[in-house]
Coordinates of C-alpha atoms in Angstrom, one line a residue:
Chain X
M1 CA 0.0 0.0 0.0
D2 CA 1.3 3.4 -0.8
H3 CA -0.6 5.4 1.8
S4 CA 2.2 7.7 2.4
I5 CA 2.4 8.9 -1.1
K6 CA -1.4 9.5 -1.2
T7 CA -1.3 11.5 2.0
K8 CA 1.5 13.6 0.6
Q9 CA -0.5 14.3 -2.5
I10 CA -3.4 15.4 -0.4
T11 CA -1.4 17.7 1.8
K12 CA 0.2 19.2 -1.3
K13 CA -3.3 19.9 -2.7
K14 CA -4.5 21.2 0.6
S15 CA -1.6 23.6 1.0
K16 CA -2.4 25.0 -2.4
K17 CA -6.0 25.6 -1.2
S18 CA -6.9 25.0 -4.8
I19 CA -10.5 25.2 -5.9
R20 CA -10.0 21.7 -7.2
Y21 CA -10.0 20.5 -3.6
Y22 CA -12.7 22.6 -2.1
W23 CA -15.3 23.1 -4.9
P24 CA -17.7 20.5 -3.4
F25 CA -18.0 22.7 -0.3
L26 CA -18.8 25.7 -2.5
V27 CA -21.5 23.6 -4.2
M28 CA -22.9 22.7 -0.8
C29 CA -23.3 26.4 0.0
I30 CA -25.1 27.2 -3.2
P31 CA -28.7 26.3 -2.3
G32 CA -28.5 28.0 1.1
L33 CA -26.9 31.1 -0.3
A34 CA -29.4 31.2 -3.2
Y35 CA -32.2 31.2 -0.6
L36 CA -30.6 33.9 1.5
L37 CA -30.2 36.0 -1.7
I38 CA -33.9 35.8 -2.5
N39 CA -35.2 36.0 1.1
N40 CA -32.8 38.4 2.6
F41 CA -30.5 40.2 0.2
L42 CA -32.9 41.1 -2.6
P43 CA -35.3 42.7 -0.1
L44 CA -32.3 44.6 1.3
A45 CA -31.8 46.1 -2.2
G46 CA -35.6 46.8 -2.1
L47 CA -35.0 49.1 0.8
T48 CA -34.4 51.8 -1.8
I49 CA -38.1 51.7 -2.5
A50 CA -38.5 54.1 0.5
F51 CA -36.8 56.7 -1.7
R52 CA -38.9 56.0 -4.8
D53 CA -42.3 57.0 -6.1
I54 CA -43.6 53.5 -6.7
D55 CA -45.4 52.9 -10.0
Y56 CA -46.3 49.2 -10.5
S57 CA -46.8 49.7 -14.3
I58 CA -43.1 50.5 -14.8
G59 CA -41.8 48.2 -12.1
I60 CA -40.4 48.8 -8.7
F61 CA -36.8 49.3 -9.7
N62 CA -37.7 51.6 -12.6
S63 CA -39.9 53.9 -10.6
P64 CA -38.6 57.5 -10.3
W65 CA -36.7 58.7 -7.2
A66 CA -38.7 60.8 -4.8
G67 CA -36.0 61.9 -2.3
F68 CA -37.3 62.1 1.2
K69 CA -40.9 62.8 0.2
N70 CA -42.1 59.5 1.7
F71 CA -40.5 60.2 5.0
E72 CA -42.0 63.7 5.1
F73 CA -45.5 62.3 4.6
L74 CA -44.9 59.6 7.2
F75 CA -43.7 62.1 9.9
A76 CA -46.5 64.5 9.1
T77 CA -49.0 61.9 10.4
D78 CA -50.1 61.5 14.0
S79 CA -49.4 57.8 13.7
A80 CA -45.6 58.2 13.4
W81 CA -45.0 59.2 17.0
I82 CA -47.5 56.7 18.3
I83 CA -46.2 53.7 16.4
F84 CA -42.5 54.4 17.3
R85 CA -43.4 55.0 21.0
N86 CA -45.6 51.9 21.3
T87 CA -43.0 49.7 19.6
V88 CA -40.1 50.7 21.7
A89 CA -42.1 51.0 25.0
Y90 CA -43.7 47.6 24.6
N91 CA -40.5 45.9 23.7
A92 CA -38.7 47.5 26.6
I93 CA -41.4 46.2 29.0
F94 CA -41.3 42.8 27.4
I95 CA -37.5 42.6 27.8
V96 CA -37.6 43.5 31.5
V97 CA -40.7 41.5 32.5
N98 CA -39.8 38.4 30.5
T99 CA -36.2 38.3 31.6
V100 CA -37.0 38.6 35.3
A101 CA -39.8 36.1 35.1
A102 CA -37.9 33.5 33.0
V103 CA -34.7 33.7 35.2
T104 CA -36.9 33.3 38.3
V105 CA -38.7 30.3 36.9
A106 CA -35.4 28.8 35.7
I107 CA -34.0 29.1 39.2
L108 CA -37.2 27.5 40.7
L109 CA -37.0 24.7 38.2
N110 CA -33.4 24.1 39.3
E111 CA -34.7 23.5 42.8
V112 CA -37.0 20.7 41.7
R113 CA -35.4 17.4 42.7
K114 CA -37.9 14.9 41.2
K115 CA -37.2 14.3 37.6
V116 CA -40.8 13.5 36.7
M117 CA -42.1 16.8 38.2
L118 CA -39.3 18.8 36.5
R119 CA -40.4 17.3 33.1
I120 CA -44.1 18.0 33.8
Y121 CA -43.4 21.6 34.7
Q122 CA -41.1 22.2 31.8
S123 CA -43.5 20.7 29.2
L124 CA -46.5 22.6 30.5
V125 CA -44.8 25.9 30.6
L126 CA -43.7 25.4 27.0
L127 CA -47.2 24.7 25.7
P128 CA -48.1 28.3 24.9
Y129 CA -44.9 28.7 22.9
L130 CA -46.0 25.9 20.5
I131 CA -49.2 27.4 19.3
S132 CA -49.7 30.0 16.7
M133 CA -50.7 33.6 17.4
V134 CA -54.0 33.0 15.7
V135 CA -54.9 30.3 18.3
V136 CA -53.6 32.7 21.1
A137 CA -56.0 35.3 19.7
Y138 CA -58.9 32.8 20.0
I139 CA -57.9 32.0 23.6
V140 CA -57.6 35.7 24.5
Y141 CA -61.0 36.3 22.8
A142 CA -62.5 33.5 24.9
A143 CA -61.2 35.4 27.9
L144 CA -62.1 38.9 26.9
A145 CA -65.1 38.9 24.7
A146 CA -67.6 41.5 25.9
D147 CA -70.6 39.3 26.1
T148 CA -69.4 35.7 26.4
G149 CA -65.8 36.2 27.7
F150 CA -64.6 34.3 30.7
V151 CA -63.3 37.4 32.5
N152 CA -66.5 39.4 32.2
Q153 CA -68.9 36.4 32.8
S154 CA -67.0 34.3 35.4
I155 CA -64.8 36.8 37.2
L156 CA -66.2 40.3 37.1
K157 CA -69.9 39.3 37.2
P158 CA -69.7 37.3 40.5
L159 CA -67.7 40.2 42.0
G160 CA -70.5 42.6 41.0
I161 CA -68.2 44.6 38.6
K162 CA -69.7 45.9 35.4
P163 CA -68.5 44.1 32.3
I164 CA -65.7 45.8 30.4
N165 CA -65.6 46.2 26.7
W166 CA -62.0 45.1 26.4
Y167 CA -61.7 45.5 22.6
I168 CA -62.9 49.1 22.7
E169 CA -61.1 50.6 25.7
P170 CA -57.4 51.3 25.0
Q171 CA -56.3 51.8 28.6
Y172 CA -56.2 48.1 29.5
W173 CA -53.9 46.9 26.6
P174 CA -50.6 48.1 28.1
I175 CA -51.3 45.4 30.7
I176 CA -53.0 42.8 28.6
L177 CA -50.3 42.6 25.9
P178 CA -47.3 42.2 28.2
L179 CA -49.2 39.5 30.1
V180 CA -50.1 37.6 26.9
N181 CA -46.6 38.0 25.6
L182 CA -45.2 36.7 28.9
W183 CA -47.6 33.7 28.8
K184 CA -46.4 32.8 25.3
Q185 CA -42.7 33.4 25.7
V186 CA -41.8 32.6 29.3
G187 CA -41.5 28.8 28.7
F188 CA -39.1 29.3 25.8
L189 CA -36.9 31.7 27.7
C190 CA -36.8 29.7 30.9
V191 CA -35.7 26.6 29.0
I192 CA -32.7 28.6 27.8
Y193 CA -31.8 30.0 31.2
F194 CA -32.4 26.6 32.8
A195 CA -30.0 25.0 30.4
S196 CA -27.4 27.5 31.3
I197 CA -28.0 27.0 35.0
I198 CA -27.6 23.2 34.9
G199 CA -24.4 23.9 33.0
I200 CA -22.9 25.4 36.2
S201 CA -20.5 23.0 37.8
S202 CA -21.8 21.6 41.1
D203 CA -18.4 22.3 42.7
Y204 CA -19.3 25.9 43.1
F205 CA -22.5 25.1 45.0
E206 CA -20.8 22.5 47.2
A207 CA -18.0 25.0 48.1
A208 CA -20.6 27.6 48.9
I209 CA -22.6 25.2 51.1
L210 CA -19.3 24.3 53.0
D211 CA -18.8 28.1 53.5
G212 CA -22.3 28.2 55.0
A213 CA -24.1 30.0 52.2
G214 CA -27.9 29.6 52.2
K215 CA -30.0 29.2 49.1
W216 CA -30.5 32.9 48.7
K217 CA -26.7 33.6 48.8
Q218 CA -26.0 30.9 46.4
I219 CA -28.5 32.4 43.9
I220 CA -27.1 35.9 44.3
H221 CA -23.4 35.0 44.3
I222 CA -23.2 31.9 42.1
T223 CA -26.2 31.3 39.9
L224 CA -26.8 34.8 38.7
P225 CA -23.2 35.8 38.0
L226 CA -22.6 32.5 36.1
I227 CA -25.6 32.8 33.9
R228 CA -24.9 36.5 33.2
P229 CA -23.4 35.7 29.7
T230 CA -26.6 34.1 28.7
I231 CA -28.7 36.9 30.0
I232 CA -26.5 39.4 28.2
T233 CA -26.7 37.5 24.9
M234 CA -30.5 37.3 25.1
F235 CA -30.7 40.9 26.1
L236 CA -28.5 42.0 23.1
L237 CA -30.6 40.0 20.7
A238 CA -33.8 41.5 22.2
V239 CA -32.4 45.1 22.1
G240 CA -31.4 44.6 18.5
R241 CA -35.0 43.9 17.7
I242 CA -36.5 46.7 19.8
F243 CA -37.8 48.4 16.7
Y244 CA -39.4 45.1 15.4
A245 CA -42.8 44.3 17.0
D246 CA -44.3 40.8 17.0
F247 CA -46.8 41.4 14.3
G248 CA -49.1 38.5 15.4
L249 CA -49.2 39.7 18.9
F250 CA -50.2 43.3 18.0
Y251 CA -52.4 42.5 15.1
Q252 CA -54.3 39.3 16.0
V253 CA -54.6 39.5 19.8
P254 CA -56.3 43.0 19.8
M255 CA -58.4 41.8 16.9
D256 CA -57.2 44.7 14.7
S257 CA -59.7 46.9 16.6
G258 CA -59.4 50.5 15.4
M259 CA -60.7 51.9 18.7
I260 CA -57.6 50.8 20.6
Y261 CA -54.9 51.7 18.0
S262 CA -53.6 54.3 20.4
T263 CA -52.1 51.5 22.6
T264 CA -51.9 48.7 20.1
N265 CA -50.6 50.1 16.9
V266 CA -46.9 49.4 16.3
I267 CA -44.5 49.9 13.3
D268 CA -45.2 46.4 12.0
T269 CA -49.0 46.6 12.1
Y270 CA -48.8 50.2 10.6
V271 CA -46.7 49.0 7.7
Y272 CA -49.0 46.1 7.1
R273 CA -52.1 48.2 7.1
A274 CA -50.5 50.9 4.9
L275 CA -49.3 48.3 2.4
I276 CA -52.1 45.7 2.2
K277 CA -55.2 47.6 3.3
I278 CA -54.5 51.1 2.1
G279 CA -52.0 50.3 -0.6
D280 CA -49.7 53.2 0.4
I281 CA -46.4 51.8 -0.4
G282 CA -44.5 55.0 0.1
M283 CA -45.3 55.5 3.7
A284 CA -45.1 51.8 4.5
S285 CA -41.6 51.5 3.1
A286 CA -40.5 54.7 4.8
A287 CA -41.5 53.3 8.1
G288 CA -39.9 49.9 7.3
F289 CA -36.7 51.6 6.2
F290 CA -36.5 53.5 9.5
Q291 CA -37.1 50.3 11.4
S292 CA -34.3 48.4 9.6
V293 CA -31.7 51.1 9.8
L294 CA -32.4 52.0 13.4
G295 CA -32.4 48.2 14.3
F296 CA -29.0 47.8 12.6
I297 CA -27.5 50.8 14.3
L298 CA -28.8 49.6 17.7
V299 CA -27.4 46.1 17.4
M300 CA -24.0 47.5 16.3
S301 CA -23.8 50.1 19.1
T302 CA -25.0 47.8 21.9
N303 CA -22.5 45.2 20.8
L304 CA -19.8 47.8 20.7
L305 CA -20.7 48.9 24.2
V306 CA -20.7 45.4 25.6
R307 CA -17.4 44.7 24.0
R308 CA -15.9 47.8 25.7
V309 CA -17.3 46.8 29.1
D310 CA -17.1 43.1 29.0
S311 CA -15.5 41.8 25.8
E312 CA -16.3 38.1 26.4
N313 CA -20.0 38.6 26.3
A314 CA -20.2 40.6 23.0
L315 CA -22.1 38.9 20.3
F316 CA -19.4 39.4 17.6
Chain F
M1 CA -32.7 23.7 59.0
I2 CA -34.5 20.7 57.6
K3 CA -37.9 22.3 58.2
S4 CA -36.9 25.5 56.2
K5 CA -35.7 23.2 53.5
T6 CA -38.9 21.4 53.1
S7 CA -41.0 24.6 53.3
L8 CA -38.8 26.1 50.6
S9 CA -39.4 23.1 48.3
I10 CA -43.1 23.3 49.0
L11 CA -43.0 27.0 48.0
V12 CA -41.2 26.1 44.8
H13 CA -43.7 23.4 43.9
V14 CA -46.7 25.8 44.7
V15 CA -45.3 28.6 42.5
L16 CA -44.4 26.2 39.6
S17 CA -47.8 24.5 39.8
I18 CA -49.7 27.8 39.6
L19 CA -47.5 28.7 36.6
A20 CA -48.0 25.3 34.9
L21 CA -51.8 25.5 35.5
S22 CA -52.0 29.0 34.1
C23 CA -50.4 27.6 30.9
L24 CA -52.8 24.7 30.8
I25 CA -56.1 26.2 31.8
P26 CA -56.7 28.4 28.7
F27 CA -56.4 25.2 26.5
F28 CA -58.9 23.6 28.8
I29 CA -61.3 26.4 28.4
L30 CA -60.9 26.2 24.6
L31 CA -61.6 22.4 24.7
M32 CA -64.6 22.8 27.0
S33 CA -66.1 25.6 24.9
S34 CA -65.9 23.4 21.8
L35 CA -67.9 20.8 23.8
S36 CA -70.5 23.2 25.1
S37 CA -73.9 23.7 23.6
E38 CA -74.4 27.0 21.7
T39 CA -77.2 28.3 23.9
S40 CA -75.3 27.7 27.1
L41 CA -72.2 29.4 25.7
L42 CA -74.3 32.4 24.7
R43 CA -75.9 32.6 28.0
Y44 CA -73.1 31.8 30.4
G45 CA -70.0 32.6 28.3
Y46 CA -66.9 30.5 28.0
S47 CA -66.3 28.7 31.2
L48 CA -64.2 25.9 32.8
F49 CA -67.1 23.3 32.7
P50 CA -69.9 23.3 30.2
K51 CA -73.4 23.9 31.6
E52 CA -74.7 21.7 28.7
W53 CA -72.5 19.3 26.8
S54 CA -72.8 19.1 23.1
L55 CA -70.9 17.5 20.2
K56 CA -72.7 19.7 17.6
A57 CA -69.6 21.7 16.8
Y58 CA -67.7 18.6 15.8
E59 CA -70.7 17.2 13.9
F60 CA -70.8 20.5 11.9
L61 CA -67.0 20.2 11.2
W62 CA -67.5 16.6 10.1
M63 CA -70.0 17.8 7.6
R64 CA -67.5 20.3 6.3
R65 CA -64.7 17.7 6.3
V66 CA -63.9 18.1 2.6
M67 CA -62.9 21.7 3.0
L68 CA -61.1 21.1 6.3
L69 CA -59.3 18.0 5.1
Q70 CA -58.0 20.0 2.1
A71 CA -56.7 22.7 4.4
Y72 CA -55.1 20.0 6.6
G73 CA -53.6 18.3 3.5
I74 CA -52.0 21.6 2.5
T75 CA -50.6 22.1 6.0
I76 CA -49.2 18.6 6.0
L77 CA -47.8 18.9 2.5
I78 CA -46.1 22.3 3.1
T79 CA -44.8 21.2 6.5
T80 CA -43.3 18.0 5.1
V81 CA -41.8 19.5 2.0
G82 CA -40.6 22.6 3.9
T83 CA -38.9 20.6 6.7
I84 CA -37.2 18.2 4.3
V85 CA -35.9 21.0 2.0
S86 CA -34.9 23.1 5.0
L87 CA -32.9 20.3 6.6
T88 CA -31.2 19.5 3.3
I89 CA -30.0 23.1 2.5
T90 CA -29.3 23.9 6.1
S91 CA -27.1 20.9 6.7
L92 CA -25.3 21.2 3.4
I93 CA -24.2 24.8 4.0
A94 CA -23.6 24.2 7.7
Y95 CA -21.3 21.2 6.9
A96 CA -19.3 23.2 4.4
L97 CA -18.9 26.0 6.9
S98 CA -17.8 23.6 9.6
R99 CA -14.8 22.4 7.5
R100 CA -11.6 24.1 8.4
D101 CA -10.2 23.2 5.0
F102 CA -12.8 25.3 3.2
P103 CA -11.0 28.7 2.7
L104 CA -14.2 30.6 1.9
A105 CA -15.9 29.5 5.2
R106 CA -15.2 32.7 7.0
I107 CA -16.7 35.0 4.4
V108 CA -19.8 32.7 3.8
T109 CA -20.3 32.6 7.6
F110 CA -20.3 36.3 7.7
I111 CA -22.8 36.5 4.9
V112 CA -25.1 34.1 6.9
F113 CA -24.5 36.0 10.1
F114 CA -25.3 39.3 8.4
T115 CA -28.8 38.1 7.6
M116 CA -29.5 37.7 11.3
L117 CA -28.7 41.4 11.9
F118 CA -30.4 43.2 9.2
N119 CA -33.4 42.7 7.0
G120 CA -35.5 44.6 4.5
G121 CA -38.8 44.3 6.3
L122 CA -42.3 43.6 5.0
V123 CA -42.6 46.0 2.1
P124 CA -39.4 45.0 0.1
T125 CA -39.9 41.4 1.0
Y126 CA -43.5 41.5 -0.2
L127 CA -42.6 43.3 -3.4
I128 CA -39.7 41.0 -4.2
Y129 CA -41.8 37.8 -3.6
T130 CA -44.8 39.0 -5.5
Q131 CA -43.3 41.1 -8.3
V132 CA -40.0 39.3 -8.9
I133 CA -40.5 35.7 -7.8
G134 CA -44.2 35.6 -8.3
V135 CA -45.5 33.6 -5.4
K136 CA -48.8 35.4 -4.9
N137 CA -51.6 32.8 -4.7
T138 CA -49.4 29.8 -5.2
L139 CA -48.3 27.2 -2.7
F140 CA -44.8 28.6 -2.9
G141 CA -46.2 31.6 -1.1
L142 CA -46.6 29.3 1.9
L143 CA -43.3 27.5 1.4
L144 CA -40.7 30.1 0.6
P145 CA -41.0 33.4 2.5
G146 CA -39.1 33.5 5.7
L147 CA -39.4 29.9 6.9
L148 CA -37.2 27.8 4.7
M149 CA -33.9 28.5 6.2
N150 CA -32.4 31.0 8.7
G151 CA -29.0 32.0 9.8
F152 CA -29.6 30.9 13.4
N153 CA -30.2 27.3 12.4
V154 CA -27.2 27.2 10.1
L155 CA -24.8 28.5 12.8
I156 CA -26.2 26.1 15.4
M157 CA -25.8 23.1 13.1
R158 CA -22.3 24.2 12.1
T159 CA -21.3 24.4 15.8
F160 CA -22.7 20.9 16.2
F161 CA -20.7 19.5 13.3
V162 CA -17.5 21.2 14.6
Q163 CA -18.0 19.8 18.1
N164 CA -19.3 16.3 17.3
I165 CA -17.6 15.1 14.2
P166 CA -13.9 14.4 14.8
V167 CA -11.6 15.8 12.2
E168 CA -9.7 12.5 12.1
V169 CA -12.8 10.6 11.0
L170 CA -13.3 13.0 8.1
E171 CA -9.6 12.9 7.2
S172 CA -9.5 9.1 7.2
A173 CA -12.6 9.0 5.0
H174 CA -10.8 11.3 2.6
I175 CA -7.7 9.2 2.6
D176 CA -9.8 6.2 1.8
G177 CA -10.8 8.0 -1.3
A178 CA -14.3 9.2 -0.3
G179 CA -15.3 12.5 -2.0
H180 CA -16.6 15.4 0.1
F181 CA -20.2 14.7 -0.7
R182 CA -19.8 11.0 0.1
T183 CA -18.2 11.9 3.4
F184 CA -21.1 14.3 4.2
F185 CA -23.8 11.8 3.4
R186 CA -22.2 8.6 4.8
I187 CA -20.3 10.0 7.8
A188 CA -21.4 13.4 8.9
L189 CA -25.1 13.0 8.5
P190 CA -25.5 9.7 10.4
L191 CA -23.6 11.2 13.3
S192 CA -25.9 14.2 13.4
Y193 CA -29.4 12.7 14.0
P194 CA -29.9 14.6 17.3
I195 CA -29.4 18.0 15.7
L196 CA -31.3 17.1 12.6
A197 CA -34.3 16.0 14.8
T198 CA -34.1 19.1 16.9
I199 CA -33.9 21.6 14.1
G200 CA -36.3 19.6 12.0
L201 CA -38.9 19.8 14.8
L202 CA -38.5 23.5 15.2
V203 CA -38.8 24.1 11.5
A204 CA -41.9 21.8 11.3
V205 CA -43.6 23.7 14.1
G206 CA -42.8 26.9 12.3
Y207 CA -44.6 25.6 9.1
W208 CA -47.5 24.0 11.0
N209 CA -48.2 27.3 12.9
D210 CA -47.7 29.6 10.0
W211 CA -50.6 31.9 9.2
Y212 CA -48.6 34.9 8.3
N213 CA -47.5 33.8 4.8
G214 CA -51.1 32.8 4.0
F215 CA -52.3 36.2 5.3
I216 CA -50.0 38.1 3.1
F217 CA -49.5 36.0 -0.1
L218 CA -52.9 34.2 -0.5
T219 CA -56.3 35.6 -1.4
D220 CA -57.4 32.3 -3.0
T221 CA -59.1 30.4 -0.2
S222 CA -58.7 27.0 -2.0
L223 CA -55.0 27.2 -1.1
F224 CA -55.6 28.0 2.6
N225 CA -53.8 25.8 5.1
I226 CA -55.5 25.1 8.5
Q227 CA -54.1 28.2 10.1
S228 CA -55.3 30.5 7.3
V229 CA -58.8 29.0 7.8
L230 CA -58.6 29.8 11.5
N231 CA -57.3 33.3 10.7
R232 CA -60.2 33.9 8.3
M233 CA -62.7 32.9 10.9
L234 CA -61.0 35.2 13.4
S235 CA -61.6 38.1 11.1
D236 CA -65.3 37.3 11.1
I237 CA -65.2 37.4 14.9
R238 CA -63.3 40.6 14.7
F239 CA -66.1 42.3 12.9
I240 CA -68.5 41.6 15.7
A241 CA -66.0 42.2 18.5
T242 CA -65.2 45.7 17.2
N243 CA -68.7 46.8 16.1
P244 CA -70.9 46.3 19.1
V245 CA -73.3 49.0 18.0
G246 CA -74.1 47.7 14.6
G247 CA -76.4 45.0 16.0
A248 CA -78.4 44.4 12.8
I249 CA -75.3 43.9 10.7
S250 CA -73.6 41.8 13.4
A251 CA -76.7 39.5 13.5
A252 CA -76.5 39.1 9.8
V253 CA -72.8 38.1 9.9
A254 CA -73.5 35.9 12.9
A255 CA -76.1 34.0 11.1
N256 CA -73.6 33.1 8.3
M257 CA -70.5 32.5 10.3
P258 CA -69.5 29.4 12.3
S259 CA -71.1 29.5 15.7
V260 CA -69.2 30.2 18.9
S261 CA -68.4 26.6 19.8
I262 CA -67.4 25.7 16.2
R263 CA -64.7 28.3 16.2
M264 CA -63.2 26.8 19.3
A265 CA -63.6 23.3 17.8
I266 CA -61.5 24.3 14.8
A267 CA -58.8 25.8 17.0
I268 CA -58.7 22.5 18.9
I269 CA -58.4 20.5 15.7
A270 CA -55.4 22.7 14.7
V271 CA -53.7 22.4 18.0
V272 CA -54.2 18.7 18.8
P273 CA -51.8 17.1 16.3
L274 CA -49.1 19.5 17.4
L275 CA -49.6 18.7 21.0
T276 CA -49.6 15.0 20.3
V277 CA -46.3 15.3 18.5
Y278 CA -45.0 17.4 21.4
A279 CA -45.9 14.7 23.9
F280 CA -43.7 12.3 22.1
F281 CA -40.8 14.5 21.1
Q282 CA -40.8 16.9 24.1
K283 CA -37.2 16.0 24.9
Y284 CA -36.0 17.2 21.5
F285 CA -38.0 20.4 21.7
V286 CA -36.4 21.3 25.0
K287 CA -33.0 20.4 23.7
G288 CA -33.6 22.4 20.5
I289 CA -34.4 25.5 22.4
A290 CA -31.6 25.0 24.8
V291 CA -29.2 24.5 21.9
G292 CA -30.2 27.9 20.5
A293 CA -28.7 29.5 23.6
V294 CA -25.2 28.3 22.8
K295 CA -23.5 31.0 20.9
G296 CA -23.2 30.3 17.1

């Protein structure tokens, strides 16, 4: 057998890094890259639509330039301030509420000693994560419908409180939406934090117990500091998406009710309504452009900030 | 000491039980509403236990089974095809990127990563897919946009390949004369069933639950999947929920639309298969989500 000769040939080829050696890898990348081109990069080129006066008859890329006209129209509306405020404020609430809740639940799960119970809790908490927003909207409707809803009929009525028209009164939604979102997301997030907690070496806890640290001290001085990288990563990902609202949550759950737009309209629902319902591509794309660019700047700058303070936890 | 320990663990169980129940009870109300008689629902509202049991809603659905089965068929078709294609293209690119002897890996990885940071948003995506690719009112409208592959899954799978397939194994395959494709299919893939199962499940759930693509790219109801049907019915409810004054119009719509319990029955039908699968593959779901936490 002349293995040695063969190996030599291979190393020779490798060192040349010739395309004759690696072309199959390139071929393997082609389907995936082709999809990213269609799904991600062509729409990116389409961002220039925000600066055009779209005319379908001559095609989107042949339509004349319009400068900042679309943006002027957008910011002249009352909606502009509301949708940006709602998007950022809701996301900020979601980040804080969800993180605190998920980390707490993960720490509680870590205290469960019985494997069976742990599994039951984990799978039940994950249930809402598995269903679509449309089904969530059905469930919320079953709870909040003015005449047949569970809350009005089975909770408020026995208490002697007058039924509330939830889908018409905007002031309740800044509480309803974070609750629904928490219900849907907490399972997902707590599985992530739980995975990171069980990754902590038990040596730390044993040493702490020897030093006489109680449960509370262990949580403060061991668990939380050691899952900090995960918290920071999730935080960064969430902050990077602070200008993107969960369309399903804000469109389906409030039933697209016009009366409560002041507390439920966000950039994504605005863009959808402008594009599909009104057909106003100019304003829709201007809002979308803002969203993309602000989101990008935000990811880059938070990451830069984290890299300054704590380089190991930066995303890239 | 021992006493405080047990009381602590009781507290833990109480809190977690309340949480678990609050995740379960809404499904229970959904199920019970679908099993209630229409009149009791209208009089007493949705409740934990039906005042009057009735299978009318399911009988009605059974009469409409042709339409529902078609929607189901489309959901199953799109979920199956989407998941298979997704796993194929994701694992191919992830494998290439995991190879240290692929000099372009760095730049391609960056391209993939970039798509996770920045996207064009709804308007450009909608226009590209409808004007350039032409998916409006075709099944490709359900299959292609957004769901087929994402950078996150590629990077997770690449990390799995790097960590779980020893370089020596790949090299010895190469020395034995196996080409890169053969090595991928015969060696890398069989070692990767756990990650394929996890990502496959997440992708499949994404397709099963997708109403958004149908919402945006379909107006032809004959192409609707089960979620689109649900969504269409929700907009009928919407009309009534948000127009409490227009009693006469509401009554006219109410006469035509599926009754209260039937809506809930359809929601149950859409949810049950997923929950059944979940009961069996729960472990992989949990793993799949946990894996996502590992940095790509």
